[in-house]
mmCIF file of C-alpha atoms in Angstrom:
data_model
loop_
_atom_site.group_PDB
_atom_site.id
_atom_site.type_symbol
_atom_site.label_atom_id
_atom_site.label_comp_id
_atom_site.label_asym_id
_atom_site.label_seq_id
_atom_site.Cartn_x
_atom_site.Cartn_y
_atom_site.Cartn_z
ATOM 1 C CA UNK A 143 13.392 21.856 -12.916
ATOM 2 C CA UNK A 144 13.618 21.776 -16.908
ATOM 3 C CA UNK A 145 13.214 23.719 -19.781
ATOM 4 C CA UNK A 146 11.327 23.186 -22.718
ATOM 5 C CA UNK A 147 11.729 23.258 -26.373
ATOM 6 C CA UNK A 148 9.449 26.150 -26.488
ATOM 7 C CA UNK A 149 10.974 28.220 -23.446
ATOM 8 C CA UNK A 150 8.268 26.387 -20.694
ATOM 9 C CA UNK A 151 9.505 25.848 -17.391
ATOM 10 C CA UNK A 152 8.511 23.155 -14.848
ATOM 11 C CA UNK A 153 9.418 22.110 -11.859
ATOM 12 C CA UNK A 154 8.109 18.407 -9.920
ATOM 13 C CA UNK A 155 7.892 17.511 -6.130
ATOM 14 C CA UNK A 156 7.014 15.148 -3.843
ATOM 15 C CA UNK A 157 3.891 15.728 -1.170
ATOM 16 C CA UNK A 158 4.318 14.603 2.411
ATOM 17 C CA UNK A 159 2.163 11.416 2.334
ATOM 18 C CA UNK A 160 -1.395 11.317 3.203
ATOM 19 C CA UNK A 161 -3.536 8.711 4.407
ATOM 20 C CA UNK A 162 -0.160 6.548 3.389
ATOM 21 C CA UNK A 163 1.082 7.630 0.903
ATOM 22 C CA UNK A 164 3.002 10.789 -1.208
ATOM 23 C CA UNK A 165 2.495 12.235 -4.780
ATOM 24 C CA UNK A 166 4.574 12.945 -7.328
ATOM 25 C CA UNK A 167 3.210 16.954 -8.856
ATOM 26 C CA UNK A 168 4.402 19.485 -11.534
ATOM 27 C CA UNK A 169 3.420 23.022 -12.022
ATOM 28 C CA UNK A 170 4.686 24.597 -15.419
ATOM 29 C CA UNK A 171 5.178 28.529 -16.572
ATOM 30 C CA UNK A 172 4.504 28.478 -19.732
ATOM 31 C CA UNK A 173 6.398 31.162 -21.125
ATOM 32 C CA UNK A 174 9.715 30.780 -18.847
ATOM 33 C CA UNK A 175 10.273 34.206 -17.232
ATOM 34 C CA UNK A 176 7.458 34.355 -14.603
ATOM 35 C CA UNK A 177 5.318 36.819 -16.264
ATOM 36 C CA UNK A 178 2.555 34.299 -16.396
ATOM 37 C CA UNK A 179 3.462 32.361 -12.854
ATOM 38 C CA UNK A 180 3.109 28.901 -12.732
ATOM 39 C CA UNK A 181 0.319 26.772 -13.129
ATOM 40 C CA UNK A 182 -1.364 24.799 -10.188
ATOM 41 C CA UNK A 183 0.012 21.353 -9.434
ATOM 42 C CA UNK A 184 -0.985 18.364 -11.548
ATOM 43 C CA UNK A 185 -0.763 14.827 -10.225
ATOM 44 C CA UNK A 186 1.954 13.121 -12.102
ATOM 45 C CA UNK A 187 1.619 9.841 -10.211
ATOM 46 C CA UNK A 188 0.902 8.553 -6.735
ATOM 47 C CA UNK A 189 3.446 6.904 -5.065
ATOM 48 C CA UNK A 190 3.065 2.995 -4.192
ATOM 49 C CA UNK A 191 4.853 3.774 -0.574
ATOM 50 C CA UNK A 192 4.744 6.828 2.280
ATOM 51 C CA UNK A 193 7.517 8.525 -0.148
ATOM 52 C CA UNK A 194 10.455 7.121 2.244
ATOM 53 C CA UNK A 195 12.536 4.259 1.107
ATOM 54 C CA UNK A 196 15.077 2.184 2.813
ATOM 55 C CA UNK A 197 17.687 2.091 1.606
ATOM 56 C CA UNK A 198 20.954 -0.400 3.146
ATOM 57 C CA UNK A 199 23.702 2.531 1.743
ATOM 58 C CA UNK A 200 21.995 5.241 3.813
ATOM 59 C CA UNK A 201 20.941 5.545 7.889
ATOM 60 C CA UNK A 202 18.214 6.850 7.111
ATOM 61 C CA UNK A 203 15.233 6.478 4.763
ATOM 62 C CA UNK A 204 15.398 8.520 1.399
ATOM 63 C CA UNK A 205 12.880 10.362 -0.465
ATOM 64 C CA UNK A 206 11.541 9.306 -3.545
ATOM 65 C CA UNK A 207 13.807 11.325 -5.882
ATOM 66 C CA UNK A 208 12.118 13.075 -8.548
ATOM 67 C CA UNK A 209 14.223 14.041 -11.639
ATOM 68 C CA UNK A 210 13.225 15.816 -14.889
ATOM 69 C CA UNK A 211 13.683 16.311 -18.263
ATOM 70 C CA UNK A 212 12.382 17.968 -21.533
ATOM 71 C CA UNK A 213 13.307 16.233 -24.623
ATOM 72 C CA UNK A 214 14.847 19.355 -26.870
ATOM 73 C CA UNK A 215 16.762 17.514 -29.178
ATOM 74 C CA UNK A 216 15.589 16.526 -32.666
ATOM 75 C CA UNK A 217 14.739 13.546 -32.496
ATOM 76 C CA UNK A 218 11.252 12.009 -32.944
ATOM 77 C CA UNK A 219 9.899 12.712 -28.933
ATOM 78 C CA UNK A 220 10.733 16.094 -29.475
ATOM 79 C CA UNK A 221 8.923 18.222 -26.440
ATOM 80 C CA UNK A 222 8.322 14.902 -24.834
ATOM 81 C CA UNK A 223 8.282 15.742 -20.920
ATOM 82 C CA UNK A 224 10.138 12.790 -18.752
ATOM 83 C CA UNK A 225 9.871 12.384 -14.596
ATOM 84 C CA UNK A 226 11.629 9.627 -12.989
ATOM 85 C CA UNK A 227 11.900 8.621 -9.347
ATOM 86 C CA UNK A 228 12.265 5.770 -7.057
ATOM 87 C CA UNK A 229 9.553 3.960 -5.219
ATOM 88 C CA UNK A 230 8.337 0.401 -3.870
ATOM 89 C CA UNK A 231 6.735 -1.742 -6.486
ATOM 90 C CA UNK A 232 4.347 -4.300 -6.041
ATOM 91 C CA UNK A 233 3.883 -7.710 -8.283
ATOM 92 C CA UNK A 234 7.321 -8.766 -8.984
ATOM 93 C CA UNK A 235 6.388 -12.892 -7.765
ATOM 94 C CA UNK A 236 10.459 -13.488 -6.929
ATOM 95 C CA UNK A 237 10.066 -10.221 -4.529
ATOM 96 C CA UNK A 238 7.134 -8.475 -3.752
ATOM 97 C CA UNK A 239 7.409 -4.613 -2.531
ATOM 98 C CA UNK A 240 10.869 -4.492 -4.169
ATOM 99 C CA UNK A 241 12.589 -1.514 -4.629
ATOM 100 C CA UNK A 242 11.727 0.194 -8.361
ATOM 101 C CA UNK A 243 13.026 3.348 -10.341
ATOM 102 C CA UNK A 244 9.979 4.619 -12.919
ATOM 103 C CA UNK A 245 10.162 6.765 -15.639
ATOM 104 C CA UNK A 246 6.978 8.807 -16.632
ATOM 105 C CA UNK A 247 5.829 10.844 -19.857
ATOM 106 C CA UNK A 248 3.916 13.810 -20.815
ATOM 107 C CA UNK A 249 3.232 15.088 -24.064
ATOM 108 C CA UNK A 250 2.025 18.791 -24.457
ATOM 109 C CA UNK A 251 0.244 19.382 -21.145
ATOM 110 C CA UNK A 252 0.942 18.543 -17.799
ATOM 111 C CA UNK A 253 -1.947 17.578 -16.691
ATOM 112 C CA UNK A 254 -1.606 14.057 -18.993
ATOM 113 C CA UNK A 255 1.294 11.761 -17.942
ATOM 114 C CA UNK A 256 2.184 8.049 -19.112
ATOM 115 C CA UNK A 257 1.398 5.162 -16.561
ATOM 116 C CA UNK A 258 5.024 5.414 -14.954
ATOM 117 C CA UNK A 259 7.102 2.293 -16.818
ATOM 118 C CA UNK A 260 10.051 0.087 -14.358
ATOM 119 C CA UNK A 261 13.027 0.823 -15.693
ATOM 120 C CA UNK A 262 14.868 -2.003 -14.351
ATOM 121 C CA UNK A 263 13.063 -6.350 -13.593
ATOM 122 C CA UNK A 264 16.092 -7.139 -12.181
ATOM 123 C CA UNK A 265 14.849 -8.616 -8.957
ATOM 124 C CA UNK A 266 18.739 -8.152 -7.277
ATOM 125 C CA UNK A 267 18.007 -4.712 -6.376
ATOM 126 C CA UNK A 268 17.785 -4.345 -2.573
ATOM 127 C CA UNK A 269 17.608 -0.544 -3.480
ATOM 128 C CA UNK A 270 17.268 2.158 -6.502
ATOM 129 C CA UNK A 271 17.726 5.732 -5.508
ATOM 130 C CA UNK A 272 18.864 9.441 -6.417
ATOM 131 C CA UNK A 273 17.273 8.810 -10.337
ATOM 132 C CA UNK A 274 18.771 11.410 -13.214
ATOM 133 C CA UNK A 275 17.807 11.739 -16.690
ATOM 134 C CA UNK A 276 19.206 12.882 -19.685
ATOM 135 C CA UNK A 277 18.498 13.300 -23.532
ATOM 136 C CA UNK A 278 21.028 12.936 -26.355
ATOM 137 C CA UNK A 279 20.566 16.304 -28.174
ATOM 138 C CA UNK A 280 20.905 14.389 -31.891
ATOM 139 C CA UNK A 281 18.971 11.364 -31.265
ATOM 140 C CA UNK A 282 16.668 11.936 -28.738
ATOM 141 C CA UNK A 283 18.133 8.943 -26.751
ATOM 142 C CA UNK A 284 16.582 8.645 -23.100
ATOM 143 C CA UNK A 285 19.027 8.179 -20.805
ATOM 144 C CA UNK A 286 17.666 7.100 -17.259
ATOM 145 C CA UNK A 287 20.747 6.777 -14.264
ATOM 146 C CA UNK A 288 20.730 5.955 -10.978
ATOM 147 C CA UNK A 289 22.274 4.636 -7.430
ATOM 148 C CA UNK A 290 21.228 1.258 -6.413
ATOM 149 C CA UNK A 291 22.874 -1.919 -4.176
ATOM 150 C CA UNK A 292 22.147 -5.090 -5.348
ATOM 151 C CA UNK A 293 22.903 -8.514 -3.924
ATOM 152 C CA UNK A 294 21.640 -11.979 -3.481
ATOM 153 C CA UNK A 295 17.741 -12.316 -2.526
ATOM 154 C CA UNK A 296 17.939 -12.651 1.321
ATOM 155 C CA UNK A 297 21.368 -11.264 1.640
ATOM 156 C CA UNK A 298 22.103 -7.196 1.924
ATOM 157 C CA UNK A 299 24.884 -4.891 0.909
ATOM 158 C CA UNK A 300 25.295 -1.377 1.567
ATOM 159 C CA UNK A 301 27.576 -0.800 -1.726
ATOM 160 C CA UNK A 302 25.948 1.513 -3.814
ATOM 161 C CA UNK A 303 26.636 1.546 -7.368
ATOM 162 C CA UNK A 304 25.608 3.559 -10.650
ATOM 163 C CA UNK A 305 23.919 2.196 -13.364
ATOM 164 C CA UNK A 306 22.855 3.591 -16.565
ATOM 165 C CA UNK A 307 19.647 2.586 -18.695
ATOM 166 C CA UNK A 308 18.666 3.906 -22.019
ATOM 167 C CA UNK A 309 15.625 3.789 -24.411
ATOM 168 C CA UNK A 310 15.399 4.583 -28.074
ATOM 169 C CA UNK A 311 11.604 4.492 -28.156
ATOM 170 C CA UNK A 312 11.058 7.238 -25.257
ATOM 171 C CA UNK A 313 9.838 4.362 -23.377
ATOM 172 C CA UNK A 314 6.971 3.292 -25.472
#
């Protein structure tokens, strides 16, 4: 859930997959107190796995994560609309179907979001999970955190970590 600049609410989820694989989806109420309800879902992206990952800290498989944010500060991506999550991503050569956190924009409307963006190449990652976001009220700095385990390729550790990414350019 976030608020906007202008009092909007919206709130993100992730389907149950079909034929394979899960969504990511928003619905927003545009004037915050219900009056108007919210709107149907929009597609924000479509997940590149079933919308479980493994993950070598946890027993069990974890869902993709989805985290918001609404840039209210004053700085230049004012009303900017950010998503993150985790999922598998495909095309890294050193490790194919590696583990990937994404960050996703929309400007305005829901119904328009940014091709989601890795947040991390860093092929050590057996796992990224549990994403957050946050937005420096001044600047408008994006900052993108999350729990991950990372290790030599072939090896596995079940140490999670946090780590902490920003972006000046609201991840242009």
């Amino acid at each position: 859930i976030a608020a906007g600049p202008d009092g909007s609410v919206v709130v993100a989820w992730q389907t149950p997959p079909t034929s394979g694989t899960a969504k990511i989806m928003a619905s927003v109420n545009l004037d915050g107190d219900n009056a108007s309800g919210f709107s149907g879902p929009s597609v924000v992206t479509t997940a590149n796995s079933d919308g479980t990952l493994p993950v070598p800290a946890q027993r069990e498989p974890i869902p993709l994560g989805v985290a918001l944010v609404w840039d209210n500060s004053e700085g230049p991506n004012r009303g900017r609309l950010y998503v993150a999550f985790a999922d598998q991503a495909s095309g890294l050569s050193s490790n194919p179907d590696s583990p990937a956190l994404f960050v996703s924009f929309a400007v305005g409307t829901i119904s328009s979001w940014s091709e989601p963006r890795r947040v991390s190449l860093d092929a050590s990652f057996q796992s990224m999970f549990l994403p957050s976001l946050a937005i420096d009220p001044t600047t408008g700095v994006l900052a993108v955190g999350w729990y991950g385990t990372r290790g030599l390729l072939g090896s596995e550790t079940s140490v999670a970590d946090y780590f902490v990414a920003t972006s000046t350019d609201g991840i242009k």
